[in-house]
Tab-separated table of C-alpha atoms in Angstrom:
chain	number	residue	atom	x	y	z
A	551	MET	CA	3.116	-4.864	-61.147
A	552	LEU	CA	5.950	-3.856	-58.743
A	553	ARG	CA	8.239	-0.907	-59.185
A	554	ALA	CA	11.620	-0.169	-58.049
A	555	THR	CA	11.931	2.462	-55.813
A	556	SER	CA	15.009	4.889	-55.782
A	557	THR	CA	17.246	5.514	-53.003
A	558	PHE	CA	18.415	8.883	-52.030
A	559	GLN	CA	21.151	9.834	-49.970
A	560	TYR	CA	21.431	13.194	-48.248
A	561	SER	CA	24.146	15.384	-47.424
A	562	VAL	CA	24.216	16.711	-43.855
A	563	PRO	CA	27.014	19.358	-42.973
A	564	ARG	CA	29.124	17.842	-40.494
A	565	SER	CA	29.182	21.106	-38.379
A	566	PHE	CA	25.165	20.420	-37.779
A	567	VAL	CA	25.713	16.853	-36.531
A	568	GLN	CA	28.568	18.114	-34.268
A	569	SER	CA	26.157	20.474	-32.829
A	570	LEU	CA	23.525	17.726	-32.219
A	571	GLU	CA	26.385	15.370	-30.597
A	572	GLY	CA	27.361	18.242	-28.198
A	573	LYS	CA	23.511	18.910	-27.220
A	574	ALA	CA	22.918	15.506	-26.724
A	575	MET	CA	26.224	14.691	-24.434
A	576	ALA	CA	25.282	17.887	-22.508
A	577	VAL	CA	21.684	16.613	-21.680
A	578	ALA	CA	23.275	12.808	-20.714
A	579	THR	CA	25.587	14.307	-18.115
A	580	THR	CA	23.596	17.073	-16.473
A	581	PRO	CA	23.148	16.133	-12.657
A	582	VAL	CA	19.598	16.096	-11.614
A	583	ASN	CA	19.353	17.397	-7.959
A	584	VAL	CA	16.351	15.696	-7.064
A	585	GLU	CA	16.062	16.822	-3.264
A	586	ARG	CA	16.942	20.502	-4.484
A	587	GLN	CA	14.149	20.048	-7.025
A	588	LEU	CA	11.444	18.929	-4.309
A	589	ALA	CA	12.294	21.843	-1.936
A	590	TRP	CA	9.312	23.592	-0.044
A	591	THR	CA	8.309	27.052	-1.158
A	592	ALA	CA	6.847	29.606	1.499
A	593	ALA	CA	3.369	28.645	0.488
A	594	GLY	CA	3.976	24.799	0.745
A	595	PRO	CA	4.378	22.067	-1.783
A	596	ALA	CA	5.069	23.400	-5.101
A	597	PRO	CA	3.948	22.257	-8.372
A	598	SER	CA	5.548	19.165	-9.446
A	599	PRO	CA	9.132	19.601	-10.853
A	600	PHE	CA	9.063	16.370	-12.339
A	601	PRO	CA	6.962	15.618	-15.547
A	602	ALA	CA	4.420	14.104	-13.089
A	603	ALA	CA	1.008	14.376	-11.530
A	604	LEU	CA	-0.141	13.028	-8.125
A	605	LEU	CA	-3.633	12.534	-7.602
A	606	ALA	CA	-5.537	11.028	-4.876
A	607	GLY	CA	-8.977	9.350	-4.543
A	608	SER	CA	-11.184	9.839	-1.701
A	609	ALA	CA	-10.409	6.639	0.452
A	610	ASN	CA	-7.905	8.410	2.474
A	611	PRO	CA	-7.698	11.811	2.366
A	612	ARG	CA	-5.511	12.246	5.303
A	613	LEU	CA	-2.481	9.980	4.226
A	614	ALA	CA	-3.000	11.703	0.894
A	615	ASN	CA	-2.352	15.237	2.824
A	616	ARG	CA	0.862	13.740	4.206
A	617	VAL	CA	2.284	12.122	1.302
A	618	GLU	CA	1.830	15.331	-0.182
A	619	ARG	CA	3.727	17.308	2.405
A	620	ALA	CA	6.398	14.640	2.642
A	621	LEU	CA	7.048	14.599	-1.038
A	622	ALA	CA	6.762	18.304	-1.380
A	623	ILE	CA	4.730	18.080	-4.528
A	624	ARG	CA	1.061	19.700	-4.479
A	625	LEU	CA	-1.771	17.185	-5.207
A	626	ALA	CA	-3.344	17.832	-8.921
A	627	ALA	CA	-6.890	18.950	-8.807
A	628	CYS	CA	-9.549	15.679	-9.601
A	629	THR	CA	-13.315	15.859	-8.913
A	630	THR	CA	-14.901	12.638	-7.617
A	631	GLU	CA	-18.583	12.512	-7.161
A	632	ARG	CA	-21.294	9.514	-6.481
A	633	PHE	CA	-24.701	9.793	-8.413
A	634	PRO	CA	-27.957	8.646	-6.164
A	635	ASP	CA	-27.849	5.240	-7.901
A	636	GLY	CA	-24.281	4.767	-6.398
A	637	GLU	CA	-22.333	5.163	-9.533
A	638	VAL	CA	-19.137	7.127	-9.461
A	639	PHE	CA	-17.941	10.036	-11.581
A	640	VAL	CA	-14.549	11.193	-11.901
A	641	ARG	CA	-13.042	13.801	-13.579
A	642	ILE	CA	-9.323	15.038	-13.525
A	643	ASP	CA	-9.160	18.954	-13.620
A	644	GLU	CA	-5.637	19.317	-14.797
A	645	SER	CA	-3.802	18.239	-18.000
A	646	VAL	CA	-1.644	14.849	-17.698
A	647	ARG	CA	-0.833	14.838	-21.153
A	648	GLY	CA	2.551	13.026	-21.209
A	649	LEU	CA	3.182	12.926	-17.692
A	650	GLU	CA	3.715	10.302	-15.052
A	651	VAL	CA	0.643	9.904	-13.104
A	652	VAL	CA	0.699	8.298	-9.526
A	653	LEU	CA	-2.830	7.659	-8.253
A	654	LEU	CA	-3.036	7.263	-4.534
A	655	GLN	CA	-5.958	5.024	-3.412
A	656	PRO	CA	-6.447	2.317	-0.676
A	657	THR	CA	-8.965	-0.038	-1.783
A	658	SER	CA	-10.339	-0.056	1.754
A	659	PRO	CA	-13.977	-0.514	3.197
A	660	PRO	CA	-16.153	0.137	1.243
A	661	VAL	CA	-13.865	-1.904	-0.954
A	662	ASN	CA	-16.033	-2.061	-4.073
A	663	ASP	CA	-16.722	1.672	-4.219
A	664	HIS	CA	-13.039	2.586	-3.938
A	665	LEU	CA	-11.995	-0.121	-5.975
A	666	ILE	CA	-14.103	1.410	-9.062
A	667	GLU	CA	-13.138	5.175	-8.062
A	668	LEU	CA	-9.342	3.818	-8.718
A	669	LEU	CA	-10.210	2.017	-11.767
A	670	ALA	CA	-12.113	5.296	-13.289
A	671	MET	CA	-9.298	7.549	-12.181
A	672	ALA	CA	-6.855	5.285	-14.295
A	673	ASP	CA	-9.124	5.310	-17.249
A	674	ALA	CA	-9.472	9.070	-17.236
A	675	CYS	CA	-5.666	9.472	-17.064
A	676	ARG	CA	-5.091	6.912	-19.728
A	677	ARG	CA	-7.810	8.670	-21.946
A	678	ALA	CA	-6.089	11.884	-21.359
A	679	ALA	CA	-3.042	10.749	-22.857
A	680	ALA	CA	-0.908	10.274	-19.565
A	681	ALA	CA	2.637	8.647	-20.165
A	682	ARG	CA	2.416	6.400	-17.307
A	683	ILE	CA	0.027	5.432	-14.590
A	684	VAL	CA	1.497	4.327	-11.101
A	685	ALA	CA	-1.248	3.049	-8.500
A	686	VAL	CA	0.096	3.220	-5.109
A	687	ILE	CA	-2.588	0.972	-3.196
A	688	PRO	CA	-1.487	1.079	0.854
A	689	TYR	CA	-4.204	-1.421	1.356
A	690	PHE	CA	-4.994	-3.868	-1.222
A	691	GLY	CA	-8.287	-5.204	-0.970
A	692	TYR	CA	-9.410	-8.547	-1.903
A	693	ALA	CA	-5.665	-9.913	-1.370
A	694	ARG	CA	-6.865	-12.829	0.445
A	695	SER	CA	-8.231	-14.429	-2.556
A	696	ASP	CA	-5.510	-16.061	-4.302
A	697	ARG	CA	-6.813	-19.188	-4.874
A	698	ARG	CA	-9.928	-21.118	-5.460
A	699	ASP	CA	-11.402	-22.737	-2.089
A	700	GLY	CA	-14.201	-24.514	-4.043
A	701	ARG	CA	-14.828	-25.830	-7.549
A	702	ARG	CA	-17.024	-22.459	-8.522
A	703	THR	CA	-15.534	-19.411	-6.841
A	704	PRO	CA	-13.577	-16.843	-8.341
A	705	ILE	CA	-9.943	-15.723	-7.783
A	706	MET	CA	-10.432	-12.251	-6.851
A	707	GLY	CA	-6.949	-11.183	-6.726
A	708	SER	CA	-6.328	-12.122	-10.220
A	709	LEU	CA	-9.376	-10.486	-11.384
A	710	LEU	CA	-8.299	-7.417	-9.962
A	711	ALA	CA	-4.839	-7.639	-11.682
A	712	ASP	CA	-6.707	-8.112	-14.829
A	713	LEU	CA	-8.846	-4.832	-14.284
A	714	MET	CA	-6.075	-2.505	-13.177
A	715	GLU	CA	-4.025	-3.302	-16.080
A	716	ARG	CA	-7.013	-2.912	-18.713
A	717	ALA	CA	-7.647	0.317	-17.017
A	718	GLY	CA	-4.276	1.368	-17.999
A	719	ILE	CA	-2.059	0.867	-14.729
A	720	GLY	CA	1.493	0.328	-15.666
A	721	HIS	CA	3.024	-0.065	-12.357
A	722	VAL	CA	1.589	-1.008	-8.692
A	723	ILE	CA	2.878	0.002	-5.423
A	724	THR	CA	1.428	-1.448	-2.378
A	725	LEU	CA	2.127	-2.187	1.129
A	726	ASP	CA	2.464	-5.555	3.102
A	727	LEU	CA	0.133	-7.736	0.909
A	728	HIS	CA	-1.862	-10.232	2.915
A	729	THR	CA	-0.994	-12.958	0.128
A	730	PRO	CA	2.494	-11.996	-1.467
A	731	ALA	CA	1.176	-14.599	-4.385
A	732	VAL	CA	-1.329	-11.714	-5.637
A	733	GLU	CA	1.637	-10.359	-7.111
A	734	GLY	CA	2.051	-13.114	-9.492
A	735	PHE	CA	-1.287	-12.061	-11.044
A	736	PHE	CA	-0.259	-9.050	-12.522
A	737	ARG	CA	1.937	-8.817	-15.845
A	738	ILE	CA	3.114	-5.172	-14.973
A	739	ALA	CA	5.591	-4.075	-12.293
A	740	VAL	CA	4.567	-4.791	-8.636
A	741	ASP	CA	6.500	-3.417	-5.434
A	742	ASN	CA	5.223	-4.786	-2.184
A	743	LEU	CA	6.643	-2.225	0.468
A	744	THR	CA	6.651	-3.172	4.136
A	745	ALA	CA	5.885	-0.943	7.163
A	746	VAL	CA	7.602	-3.491	9.611
A	747	PRO	CA	10.851	-1.502	10.073
A	748	VAL	CA	8.356	1.379	10.990
A	749	LEU	CA	6.199	-0.470	13.280
A	750	ALA	CA	9.184	-2.257	14.926
A	751	ASP	CA	10.640	1.024	15.726
A	752	THR	CA	7.589	2.212	17.532
A	753	LEU	CA	7.328	-1.207	19.376
A	754	ARG	CA	10.631	-0.808	20.679
A	755	ALA	CA	10.166	1.977	23.561
A	756	ARG	CA	6.998	0.566	24.148
A	757	VAL	CA	7.632	-3.382	24.952
A	758	PRO	CA	9.898	-4.942	27.471
A	759	SER	CA	13.227	-6.709	26.379
A	760	ASP	CA	11.703	-10.064	27.746
A	761	ALA	CA	8.487	-10.028	25.476
A	762	VAL	CA	7.579	-12.369	22.697
A	763	ILE	CA	6.431	-11.775	19.257
A	764	VAL	CA	3.659	-14.063	18.535
A	765	SER	CA	2.180	-14.911	15.054
A	766	PRO	CA	-1.464	-15.280	15.557
A	767	ASP	CA	-1.436	-18.081	12.871
A	768	LEU	CA	1.268	-20.102	10.643
A	769	GLY	CA	0.592	-17.798	7.490
A	770	ALA	CA	1.916	-14.577	9.715
A	771	SER	CA	5.103	-16.455	10.755
A	772	HIS	CA	7.218	-15.067	8.133
A	773	LEU	CA	5.947	-11.606	9.269
A	774	ALA	CA	6.863	-12.362	12.904
A	775	ASP	CA	10.030	-13.598	12.110
A	776	ARG	CA	10.718	-9.909	10.794
A	777	TYR	CA	9.784	-8.254	13.408
A	778	ALA	CA	11.767	-10.733	16.166
A	779	THR	CA	14.890	-10.072	13.932
A	780	ILE	CA	14.375	-5.927	14.141
A	781	LEU	CA	13.800	-6.322	17.767
A	782	GLY	CA	16.031	-9.077	18.803
A	783	LEU	CA	13.109	-11.122	20.557
A	784	PRO	CA	11.713	-14.702	20.476
A	785	VAL	CA	8.913	-16.007	18.679
A	786	ALA	CA	5.676	-17.769	19.463
A	787	ILE	CA	3.087	-19.078	17.021
A	788	CYS	CA	-0.561	-19.788	17.519
A	789	HIS	CA	-2.568	-22.554	15.903
A	790	LYS	CA	-5.596	-21.205	14.131
A	791	HIS	CA	-8.317	-22.827	12.343
A	792	ARG	CA	-10.822	-20.913	10.681
A	793	ILE	CA	-14.461	-21.841	11.092
A	794	SER	CA	-15.969	-19.196	8.558
A	795	GLY	CA	-15.176	-15.681	7.490
A	796	ASN	CA	-16.343	-14.092	11.055
A	797	HIS	CA	-15.158	-17.267	13.412
A	798	VAL	CA	-11.530	-18.623	14.196
A	799	SER	CA	-10.579	-20.993	16.694
A	800	ILE	CA	-7.087	-21.160	18.058
A	801	SER	CA	-6.016	-24.804	19.762
A	802	ARG	CA	-2.725	-24.144	21.044
A	803	VAL	CA	0.414	-21.992	20.984
A	804	THR	CA	3.894	-23.028	20.443
A	805	GLY	CA	6.721	-21.338	22.355
A	806	ASP	CA	7.191	-20.131	25.647
A	807	VAL	CA	4.956	-17.376	26.900
A	808	ALA	CA	4.307	-17.986	30.443
A	809	GLY	CA	5.099	-15.404	32.912
A	810	ARG	CA	6.139	-13.098	29.437
A	811	PRO	CA	4.559	-10.087	27.703
A	812	CYS	CA	3.360	-10.707	24.281
A	813	VAL	CA	3.183	-8.564	21.150
A	814	VAL	CA	0.741	-10.091	18.715
A	815	ILE	CA	1.279	-8.929	15.162
A	816	ASP	CA	-0.343	-9.241	11.832
A	817	ASP	CA	-0.753	-7.508	8.486
A	818	MET	CA	-4.376	-6.378	8.461
A	819	ILE	CA	-7.189	-6.484	11.531
A	820	THR	CA	-10.609	-6.594	10.162
A	821	THR	CA	-13.174	-7.861	12.631
A	822	GLY	CA	-10.614	-8.673	15.293
A	823	GLY	CA	-11.605	-12.211	15.972
A	824	THR	CA	-8.030	-13.608	15.554
A	825	ILE	CA	-6.777	-11.016	17.843
A	826	VAL	CA	-9.477	-11.921	20.341
A	827	GLU	CA	-8.902	-15.686	20.108
A	828	CYS	CA	-5.232	-15.165	20.227
A	829	VAL	CA	-5.372	-13.220	23.467
A	830	ARG	CA	-7.775	-15.712	25.135
A	831	THR	CA	-5.032	-18.614	24.035
A	832	LEU	CA	-1.967	-16.569	25.397
A	833	ARG	CA	-3.812	-16.067	28.726
A	834	ALA	CA	-4.710	-19.563	28.942
A	835	ALA	CA	-1.048	-20.462	28.536
A	836	ASN	CA	0.023	-18.051	31.519
A	837	ALA	CA	1.231	-15.263	29.509
A	838	MET	CA	1.243	-11.815	30.924
A	839	PRO	CA	-2.072	-10.016	30.793
A	840	ASP	CA	-0.596	-6.856	29.418
A	841	ILE	CA	-0.651	-7.971	25.696
A	842	THR	CA	0.310	-5.550	22.943
A	843	VAL	CA	-1.126	-5.730	19.410
A	844	ALA	CA	0.342	-4.592	16.227
A	845	ALA	CA	-0.736	-4.422	12.395
A	846	THR	CA	-0.323	-2.637	9.265
A	847	HIS	CA	-3.856	-2.173	8.141
A	848	ALA	CA	-6.383	-1.221	10.598
A	849	VAL	CA	-9.443	-2.209	8.502
A	850	LEU	CA	-11.512	-2.422	11.640
A	851	VAL	CA	-14.910	-3.117	10.336
A	852	PRO	CA	-17.869	-1.714	12.960
A	853	GLY	CA	-17.364	-3.336	16.214
A	854	ALA	CA	-13.890	-4.497	15.824
A	855	LEU	CA	-12.238	-1.979	18.040
A	856	ARG	CA	-14.859	-2.761	20.964
A	857	ARG	CA	-14.296	-6.436	20.551
A	858	ILE	CA	-10.488	-6.094	20.900
A	859	ALA	CA	-10.833	-3.792	23.800
A	860	SER	CA	-13.127	-6.213	25.336
A	861	ALA	CA	-10.801	-8.585	25.056
A	862	GLY	CA	-8.339	-6.877	27.530
A	863	VAL	CA	-5.987	-5.581	25.029
A	864	ARG	CA	-4.896	-1.901	26.084
A	865	LYS	CA	-1.964	-1.262	23.369
A	866	LEU	CA	-2.592	-1.270	19.767
A	867	ILE	CA	-0.391	0.078	16.946
A	868	VAL	CA	-1.286	0.417	13.332
A	869	THR	CA	-0.490	2.565	10.486
A	870	ASP	CA	-2.674	5.057	8.731
A	871	SER	CA	-2.616	3.064	5.610
A	872	VAL	CA	-6.451	2.672	6.171
A	873	GLU	CA	-8.492	5.778	7.686
A	874	ILE	CA	-9.990	4.333	10.912
A	875	THR	CA	-13.717	5.455	11.034
A	876	GLY	CA	-16.414	4.729	13.225
A	877	GLU	CA	-17.035	5.376	17.185
A	878	PRO	CA	-13.941	5.633	19.331
A	879	VAL	CA	-13.384	3.434	22.133
A	880	LYS	CA	-12.590	4.907	25.479
A	881	GLU	CA	-10.616	1.984	26.515
A	882	LEU	CA	-8.518	1.460	23.668
A	883	ARG	CA	-7.206	4.496	21.323
A	884	PRO	CA	-4.865	3.239	18.833
A	885	ILE	CA	-1.365	4.681	18.171
A	886	ILE	CA	-1.231	5.520	14.478
A	887	VAL	CA	2.268	5.168	12.868
A	888	SER	CA	2.373	7.295	9.501
A	889	VAL	CA	3.539	5.209	6.474
A	890	ALA	CA	3.359	8.830	4.374
A	891	PRO	CA	7.098	9.083	4.375
A	892	LEU	CA	7.710	5.368	3.027
A	893	ILE	CA	5.339	6.036	0.504
A	894	ALA	CA	6.830	9.441	-0.198
A	895	THR	CA	9.953	8.032	-0.554
A	896	ALA	CA	8.881	5.094	-3.037
A	897	ILE	CA	7.270	7.410	-5.230
A	898	ARG	CA	10.532	9.913	-5.212
A	899	ARG	CA	12.732	7.049	-6.196
A	900	LEU	CA	10.334	5.902	-8.782
A	901	LEU	CA	10.378	8.965	-10.588
A	902	ASP	CA	13.896	9.383	-10.254
A	903	GLY	CA	14.376	5.993	-11.536
A	904	GLY	CA	15.984	4.657	-8.324
A	905	SER	CA	15.623	1.181	-6.692
A	906	LEU	CA	12.629	0.400	-4.006
A	907	ARG	CA	14.508	-2.876	-2.582
A	908	GLU	CA	15.275	-1.107	0.484
A	909	LEU	CA	11.841	-0.384	1.251
A	910	ALA	CA	10.419	-4.115	0.616
């Protein structure tokens, strides 16, 4: 049997209502000086003036420290350990309740270890009642897996998107995705920044005015166009055929490279096989022997740097999105351009509710 409920009307003093309206108007109109809030202290980066926390995984501590200095926000304490059997343990050592948490972790080699660490950090922050979790992934592993190459193969880019969302990540910021289509696998906001302007500025002082921007395959032609537009140089394209995961073949080059210095660009260098084959093809087309290589992500598996040096490359310009490890090569010392200011600017704008369009 249903019973009717009574409706009560409460009389609120008008003076109380007016005081609340005045306070709300004051909050809405008070300007926020983000630059002043981010000012350095004498001891270095200050605790975050935003309701936010910045945490970093173990994949690239040098980049994390550079972002910390550029952003002028102290990295929150976080403990990461690995058990003898390889399992990862993560503990957030400061309260993140009600905060916007920014996690900085590229999924560079070992990809699976760093990926699980990122997911564990996100899950820990979610269970600690963080208001929102933003993952800054300068290098996004598995970005090449955007479709099925066979009937019984996974789409790893889609799987990673599902895992990150399930872990509680609500926004992803990445850098020069190998396959931009990966963004479509996410149901959350994704911002794909680019390091092309930063690298192009470095190239401007190191390549002659008659140089040619060379794309190592058709997939990188759009990237080559961006470099060419900034530097005011022509473009040539190599026609690559992938034989296996470690071997490629380049049949020809489209564009005039004879007697001209070349700048080979790509978004990432892993084994160096594509670069070596591209250099061989360019020299066969009578390009000048002094060839420069530029790429955003220097993944550089063991032996890759020596392989590139053996091909005669003497200028390699990359960013610090991935920490370069392994034995240095005397003949080829990479020029490393930091993307920390770019990442810090993106984080600052995101926390302030600004646009990241100019950074993409």
